[in-house]
Amino acid sequence: MLAAYIFSLAVGGGFLALSFFGDFLEGDVDVDTDVDVGGDVDTDFHGIGIAQLFSVRSIINALFGFGAAGTMLHLLLAGSRPGLTALIAGGTGLASGALISAVFGYLKRTETGALRGEDSFVGLTGEVSLEIVPGSSGTVTVRRGDRRVRIRARLAEGSADTEALGAGHPVVVVDMEDGIASVSPVGPKLLEE
């Protein structure tokens, strides 16, 4: 059973570490917004939706809790009480997954830490990361705060006479609609300001 605990600890801990340290590794974030603003969710556990209870985040936290508690108890008890260890580890895993779901459910209901809407991209400058051809979309990378965000983009309507924008070309986001930015090419002087 120790192998199952260590496996759960490694998988759950690995994904948790990746989520915590992902921002420090300067990873790009792809944004294709498709937001359900006023969806009704059936809640059965004090505001926690069933889908939220079995979310990937909950499963990862439950795996980590199960693995950490099981490994620690197995080592402390020298493997002498496998049934008790499994019972406590399972309860700890379920409790950690439910607790994290409750915390994130609360944050979502109260809009604490809510993500800014797609309109917050308007006015940001960035550069083309995947070529944008008139009549077709590509991608641009913009900096919002301390994060670099990659979003789908197309040429703005006033830029119809512009030819294709290659990778690295500076642009400004002039509008956002359905998760796709309308961008206009800019010169280096505007980027300095």
PDB file of C-alpha atoms in Angstrom:
ATOM      1  CA  MET A   1       0.000   0.000   0.000  1.00  0.00           C
ATOM      2  CA  LEU A   2       3.020   2.271   0.515  1.00  0.00           C
ATOM      3  CA  ALA A   3       3.483   2.357  -3.276  1.00  0.00           C
ATOM      4  CA  ALA A   4      -0.055   3.746  -3.720  1.00  0.00           C
ATOM      5  CA  TYR A   5       0.608   6.437  -1.111  1.00  0.00           C
ATOM      6  CA  ILE A   6       3.893   7.465  -2.695  1.00  0.00           C
ATOM      7  CA  PHE A   7       2.350   7.451  -6.188  1.00  0.00           C
ATOM      8  CA  SER A   8      -0.550   9.662  -4.994  1.00  0.00           C
ATOM      9  CA  LEU A   9       1.861  11.970  -3.189  1.00  0.00           C
ATOM     10  CA  ALA A  10       4.091  12.291  -6.267  1.00  0.00           C
ATOM     11  CA  VAL A  11       1.244  12.870  -8.751  1.00  0.00           C
ATOM     12  CA  GLY A  12      -0.771  15.200  -6.521  1.00  0.00           C
ATOM     13  CA  GLY A  13       2.302  17.039  -5.255  1.00  0.00           C
ATOM     14  CA  GLY A  14       3.736  17.324  -8.745  1.00  0.00           C
ATOM     15  CA  PHE A  15       0.603  18.933 -10.135  1.00  0.00           C
ATOM     16  CA  LEU A  16       0.325  21.239  -7.104  1.00  0.00           C
ATOM     17  CA  ALA A  17       3.956  22.305  -7.500  1.00  0.00           C
ATOM     18  CA  LEU A  18       3.399  22.910 -11.194  1.00  0.00           C
ATOM     19  CA  SER A  19       0.387  25.112 -10.461  1.00  0.00           C
ATOM     20  CA  PHE A  20       2.225  27.062  -7.737  1.00  0.00           C
ATOM     21  CA  PHE A  21       5.486  27.575  -9.587  1.00  0.00           C
ATOM     22  CA  GLY A  22       4.072  27.902 -13.119  1.00  0.00           C
ATOM     23  CA  ASP A  23       3.922  31.699 -12.906  1.00  0.00           C
ATOM     24  CA  PHE A  24       7.575  31.920 -11.887  1.00  0.00           C
ATOM     25  CA  LEU A  25       8.695  29.990 -14.955  1.00  0.00           C
ATOM     26  CA  GLU A  26       7.383  32.720 -17.282  1.00  0.00           C
ATOM     27  CA  GLY A  27       4.912  30.373 -18.939  1.00  0.00           C
ATOM     28  CA  ASP A  28       2.495  31.806 -21.457  1.00  0.00           C
ATOM     29  CA  VAL A  29      -1.220  31.654 -20.757  1.00  0.00           C
ATOM     30  CA  ASP A  30      -3.584  30.926 -23.625  1.00  0.00           C
ATOM     31  CA  VAL A  31      -6.893  32.726 -23.303  1.00  0.00           C
ATOM     32  CA  ASP A  32      -9.972  31.699 -25.235  1.00  0.00           C
ATOM     33  CA  THR A  33     -12.776  32.988 -23.111  1.00  0.00           C
ATOM     34  CA  ASP A  34     -16.093  31.211 -23.203  1.00  0.00           C
ATOM     35  CA  VAL A  35     -17.652  32.375 -19.950  1.00  0.00           C
ATOM     36  CA  ASP A  36     -20.999  31.335 -18.509  1.00  0.00           C
ATOM     37  CA  VAL A  37     -21.935  34.438 -16.527  1.00  0.00           C
ATOM     38  CA  GLY A  38     -25.238  33.498 -14.906  1.00  0.00           C
ATOM     39  CA  GLY A  39     -25.280  29.713 -14.909  1.00  0.00           C
ATOM     40  CA  ASP A  40     -27.398  27.847 -12.361  1.00  0.00           C
ATOM     41  CA  VAL A  41     -25.491  25.205 -10.458  1.00  0.00           C
ATOM     42  CA  ASP A  42     -27.175  22.678  -8.204  1.00  0.00           C
ATOM     43  CA  THR A  43     -25.460  22.760  -4.864  1.00  0.00           C
ATOM     44  CA  ASP A  44     -25.718  19.964  -2.375  1.00  0.00           C
ATOM     45  CA  PHE A  45     -22.817  20.504   0.026  1.00  0.00           C
ATOM     46  CA  HIS A  46     -23.106  24.025   1.513  1.00  0.00           C
ATOM     47  CA  GLY A  47     -22.581  25.879  -1.746  1.00  0.00           C
ATOM     48  CA  ILE A  48     -20.246  23.350  -3.364  1.00  0.00           C
ATOM     49  CA  GLY A  49     -21.513  22.179  -6.740  1.00  0.00           C
ATOM     50  CA  ILE A  50     -21.253  18.522  -7.704  1.00  0.00           C
ATOM     51  CA  ALA A  51     -19.102  19.436 -10.705  1.00  0.00           C
ATOM     52  CA  GLN A  52     -16.851  21.505  -8.452  1.00  0.00           C
ATOM     53  CA  LEU A  53     -16.548  18.667  -5.938  1.00  0.00           C
ATOM     54  CA  PHE A  54     -15.208  16.356  -8.670  1.00  0.00           C
ATOM     55  CA  SER A  55     -13.106  18.967 -10.453  1.00  0.00           C
ATOM     56  CA  VAL A  56      -9.514  18.305 -11.465  1.00  0.00           C
ATOM     57  CA  ARG A  57      -8.356  20.695  -8.726  1.00  0.00           C
ATOM     58  CA  SER A  58     -10.276  18.714  -6.082  1.00  0.00           C
ATOM     59  CA  ILE A  59      -8.969  15.393  -7.341  1.00  0.00           C
ATOM     60  CA  ILE A  60      -5.359  16.642  -7.325  1.00  0.00           C
ATOM     61  CA  ASN A  61      -5.706  17.974  -3.773  1.00  0.00           C
ATOM     62  CA  ALA A  62      -7.386  14.749  -2.638  1.00  0.00           C
ATOM     63  CA  LEU A  63      -4.548  12.702  -4.181  1.00  0.00           C
ATOM     64  CA  PHE A  64      -1.971  14.848  -2.426  1.00  0.00           C
ATOM     65  CA  GLY A  65      -3.763  14.645   0.931  1.00  0.00           C
ATOM     66  CA  PHE A  66      -4.206  10.882   0.613  1.00  0.00           C
ATOM     67  CA  GLY A  67      -0.591  10.334  -0.396  1.00  0.00           C
ATOM     68  CA  ALA A  68       0.912  12.635   2.222  1.00  0.00           C
ATOM     69  CA  ALA A  69      -1.154  11.256   5.118  1.00  0.00           C
ATOM     70  CA  GLY A  70      -0.702   7.647   4.020  1.00  0.00           C
ATOM     71  CA  THR A  71       3.057   7.931   3.555  1.00  0.00           C
ATOM     72  CA  MET A  72       3.541   9.736   6.854  1.00  0.00           C
ATOM     73  CA  LEU A  73       1.370   7.302   8.843  1.00  0.00           C
ATOM     74  CA  HIS A  74       2.942   4.269   7.184  1.00  0.00           C
ATOM     75  CA  LEU A  75       6.398   5.508   8.140  1.00  0.00           C
ATOM     76  CA  LEU A  76       5.366   6.526  11.680  1.00  0.00           C
ATOM     77  CA  LEU A  77       3.585   3.262  12.419  1.00  0.00           C
ATOM     78  CA  ALA A  78       6.224   1.220  10.573  1.00  0.00           C
ATOM     79  CA  GLY A  79       3.482  -0.377   8.461  1.00  0.00           C
ATOM     80  CA  SER A  80       1.969  -2.165  11.472  1.00  0.00           C
ATOM     81  CA  ARG A  81      -1.595  -0.811  11.042  1.00  0.00           C
ATOM     82  CA  PRO A  82      -2.383  -0.799   7.293  1.00  0.00           C
ATOM     83  CA  GLY A  83      -6.179  -0.659   7.752  1.00  0.00           C
ATOM     84  CA  LEU A  84      -6.056   2.335  10.086  1.00  0.00           C
ATOM     85  CA  THR A  85      -3.505   4.051   7.866  1.00  0.00           C
ATOM     86  CA  ALA A  86      -5.682   3.560   4.767  1.00  0.00           C
ATOM     87  CA  LEU A  87      -8.785   4.802   6.594  1.00  0.00           C
ATOM     88  CA  ILE A  88      -7.094   7.951   7.906  1.00  0.00           C
ATOM     89  CA  ALA A  89      -5.356   8.604   4.574  1.00  0.00           C
ATOM     90  CA  GLY A  90      -8.644   8.237   2.676  1.00  0.00           C
ATOM     91  CA  GLY A  91     -10.416  10.590   5.084  1.00  0.00           C
ATOM     92  CA  THR A  92      -7.605  13.115   4.861  1.00  0.00           C
ATOM     93  CA  GLY A  93      -7.668  12.979   1.062  1.00  0.00           C
ATOM     94  CA  LEU A  94     -11.425  13.494   0.898  1.00  0.00           C
ATOM     95  CA  ALA A  95     -11.277  16.272   3.477  1.00  0.00           C
ATOM     96  CA  SER A  96      -8.495  18.135   1.656  1.00  0.00           C
ATOM     97  CA  GLY A  97     -10.305  17.870  -1.687  1.00  0.00           C
ATOM     98  CA  ALA A  98     -13.597  19.062  -0.129  1.00  0.00           C
ATOM     99  CA  LEU A  99     -11.885  21.888   1.760  1.00  0.00           C
ATOM    100  CA  ILE A 100     -10.171  23.203  -1.351  1.00  0.00           C
ATOM    101  CA  SER A 101     -13.473  22.967  -3.267  1.00  0.00           C
ATOM    102  CA  ALA A 102     -15.222  24.915  -0.517  1.00  0.00           C
ATOM    103  CA  VAL A 103     -12.550  27.620  -0.490  1.00  0.00           C
ATOM    104  CA  PHE A 104     -12.591  28.056  -4.260  1.00  0.00           C
ATOM    105  CA  GLY A 105     -16.402  27.930  -4.250  1.00  0.00           C
ATOM    106  CA  TYR A 106     -16.455  30.753  -1.710  1.00  0.00           C
ATOM    107  CA  LEU A 107     -13.970  32.768  -3.755  1.00  0.00           C
ATOM    108  CA  LYS A 108     -16.076  32.281  -6.879  1.00  0.00           C
ATOM    109  CA  ARG A 109     -19.364  33.223  -5.160  1.00  0.00           C
ATOM    110  CA  THR A 110     -17.917  36.367  -3.597  1.00  0.00           C
ATOM    111  CA  GLU A 111     -15.927  37.275  -6.730  1.00  0.00           C
ATOM    112  CA  THR A 112     -12.799  37.586  -4.599  1.00  0.00           C
ATOM    113  CA  GLY A 113      -9.831  37.361  -6.899  1.00  0.00           C
ATOM    114  CA  ALA A 114     -12.116  37.493  -9.939  1.00  0.00           C
ATOM    115  CA  LEU A 115     -10.377  37.616 -13.265  1.00  0.00           C
ATOM    116  CA  ARG A 116     -10.682  40.814 -15.162  1.00  0.00           C
ATOM    117  CA  GLY A 117     -12.921  40.606 -18.203  1.00  0.00           C
ATOM    118  CA  GLU A 118     -11.698  40.470 -21.735  1.00  0.00           C
ATOM    119  CA  ASP A 119     -12.207  44.248 -22.074  1.00  0.00           C
ATOM    120  CA  SER A 120      -9.186  44.705 -19.801  1.00  0.00           C
ATOM    121  CA  PHE A 121      -7.000  43.718 -22.769  1.00  0.00           C
ATOM    122  CA  VAL A 122      -8.104  46.769 -24.783  1.00  0.00           C
ATOM    123  CA  GLY A 123      -5.284  49.291 -25.049  1.00  0.00           C
ATOM    124  CA  LEU A 124      -2.502  46.853 -24.197  1.00  0.00           C
ATOM    125  CA  THR A 125       0.468  46.610 -26.499  1.00  0.00           C
ATOM    126  CA  GLY A 126       2.191  43.412 -27.415  1.00  0.00           C
ATOM    127  CA  GLU A 127       3.677  41.513 -30.283  1.00  0.00           C
ATOM    128  CA  VAL A 128       2.498  38.969 -32.791  1.00  0.00           C
ATOM    129  CA  SER A 129       3.384  35.418 -31.800  1.00  0.00           C
ATOM    130  CA  LEU A 130       1.653  33.617 -34.694  1.00  0.00           C
ATOM    131  CA  GLU A 131       1.331  35.427 -38.025  1.00  0.00           C
ATOM    132  CA  ILE A 132      -1.901  37.378 -38.561  1.00  0.00           C
ATOM    133  CA  VAL A 133      -3.136  37.446 -42.137  1.00  0.00           C
ATOM    134  CA  PRO A 134      -6.053  39.680 -43.277  1.00  0.00           C
ATOM    135  CA  GLY A 135      -9.249  37.620 -43.080  1.00  0.00           C
ATOM    136  CA  SER A 136      -7.661  35.057 -40.751  1.00  0.00           C
ATOM    137  CA  SER A 137      -6.639  35.014 -37.116  1.00  0.00           C
ATOM    138  CA  GLY A 138      -3.296  34.447 -35.450  1.00  0.00           C
ATOM    139  CA  THR A 139      -2.082  35.057 -31.910  1.00  0.00           C
ATOM    140  CA  VAL A 140      -0.513  37.939 -30.026  1.00  0.00           C
ATOM    141  CA  THR A 141       1.304  38.037 -26.708  1.00  0.00           C
ATOM    142  CA  VAL A 142       0.502  40.981 -24.448  1.00  0.00           C
ATOM    143  CA  ARG A 143       1.700  41.853 -20.956  1.00  0.00           C
ATOM    144  CA  ARG A 144      -1.008  42.509 -18.385  1.00  0.00           C
ATOM    145  CA  GLY A 145       0.478  43.265 -14.994  1.00  0.00           C
ATOM    146  CA  ASP A 146       3.316  40.839 -14.423  1.00  0.00           C
ATOM    147  CA  ARG A 147       1.929  38.154 -16.736  1.00  0.00           C
ATOM    148  CA  ARG A 148       2.392  37.502 -20.411  1.00  0.00           C
ATOM    149  CA  VAL A 149      -0.854  36.371 -21.985  1.00  0.00           C
ATOM    150  CA  ARG A 150      -1.241  34.854 -25.434  1.00  0.00           C
ATOM    151  CA  ILE A 151      -4.614  35.531 -27.078  1.00  0.00           C
ATOM    152  CA  ARG A 152      -6.138  34.877 -30.480  1.00  0.00           C
ATOM    153  CA  ALA A 153      -6.151  37.961 -32.655  1.00  0.00           C
ATOM    154  CA  ARG A 154      -7.195  39.331 -36.012  1.00  0.00           C
ATOM    155  CA  LEU A 155      -6.565  42.629 -37.757  1.00  0.00           C
ATOM    156  CA  ALA A 156      -8.827  45.497 -36.697  1.00  0.00           C
ATOM    157  CA  GLU A 157     -11.310  46.800 -39.282  1.00  0.00           C
ATOM    158  CA  GLY A 158      -9.349  50.035 -39.839  1.00  0.00           C
ATOM    159  CA  SER A 159      -6.273  47.979 -40.674  1.00  0.00           C
ATOM    160  CA  ALA A 160      -7.724  46.367 -43.811  1.00  0.00           C
ATOM    161  CA  ASP A 161      -4.945  47.803 -45.984  1.00  0.00           C
ATOM    162  CA  THR A 162      -2.305  46.222 -43.760  1.00  0.00           C
ATOM    163  CA  GLU A 163      -0.568  43.157 -45.102  1.00  0.00           C
ATOM    164  CA  ALA A 164       0.189  40.138 -42.941  1.00  0.00           C
ATOM    165  CA  LEU A 165       1.831  40.825 -39.590  1.00  0.00           C
ATOM    166  CA  GLY A 166       4.697  38.452 -38.911  1.00  0.00           C
ATOM    167  CA  ALA A 167       5.907  37.132 -35.594  1.00  0.00           C
ATOM    168  CA  GLY A 168       7.451  39.828 -33.408  1.00  0.00           C
ATOM    169  CA  HIS A 169       5.567  42.731 -35.025  1.00  0.00           C
ATOM    170  CA  PRO A 170       4.363  45.254 -32.381  1.00  0.00           C
ATOM    171  CA  VAL A 171       0.575  45.672 -32.098  1.00  0.00           C
ATOM    172  CA  VAL A 172      -2.027  47.311 -29.871  1.00  0.00           C
ATOM    173  CA  VAL A 173      -5.333  45.675 -28.896  1.00  0.00           C
ATOM    174  CA  VAL A 174      -8.164  47.966 -30.011  1.00  0.00           C
ATOM    175  CA  ASP A 175     -11.153  45.708 -29.257  1.00  0.00           C
ATOM    176  CA  MET A 176     -12.059  42.295 -27.821  1.00  0.00           C
ATOM    177  CA  GLU A 177     -14.998  40.197 -28.927  1.00  0.00           C
ATOM    178  CA  ASP A 178     -15.699  36.571 -27.988  1.00  0.00           C
ATOM    179  CA  GLY A 179     -12.135  36.065 -26.771  1.00  0.00           C
ATOM    180  CA  ILE A 180     -10.536  37.294 -29.995  1.00  0.00           C
ATOM    181  CA  ALA A 181      -8.571  40.551 -30.000  1.00  0.00           C
ATOM    182  CA  SER A 182      -8.765  43.056 -32.827  1.00  0.00           C
ATOM    183  CA  VAL A 183      -5.280  44.480 -33.200  1.00  0.00           C
ATOM    184  CA  SER A 184      -3.634  47.298 -35.097  1.00  0.00           C
ATOM    185  CA  PRO A 185       0.055  47.499 -35.972  1.00  0.00           C
ATOM    186  CA  VAL A 186       2.030  50.165 -34.132  1.00  0.00           C
ATOM    187  CA  GLY A 187       5.408  51.746 -34.563  1.00  0.00           C
ATOM    188  CA  PRO A 188       8.244  51.478 -32.065  1.00  0.00           C
ATOM    189  CA  LYS A 189       7.733  55.131 -30.930  1.00  0.00           C
ATOM    190  CA  LEU A 190       4.259  54.339 -29.521  1.00  0.00           C
ATOM    191  CA  LEU A 191       5.649  51.346 -27.629  1.00  0.00           C
ATOM    192  CA  GLU A 192       8.210  53.600 -25.893  1.00  0.00           C
ATOM    193  CA  GLU A 193       5.409  55.799 -24.492  1.00  0.00           C
TER     194      GLU A 193
END
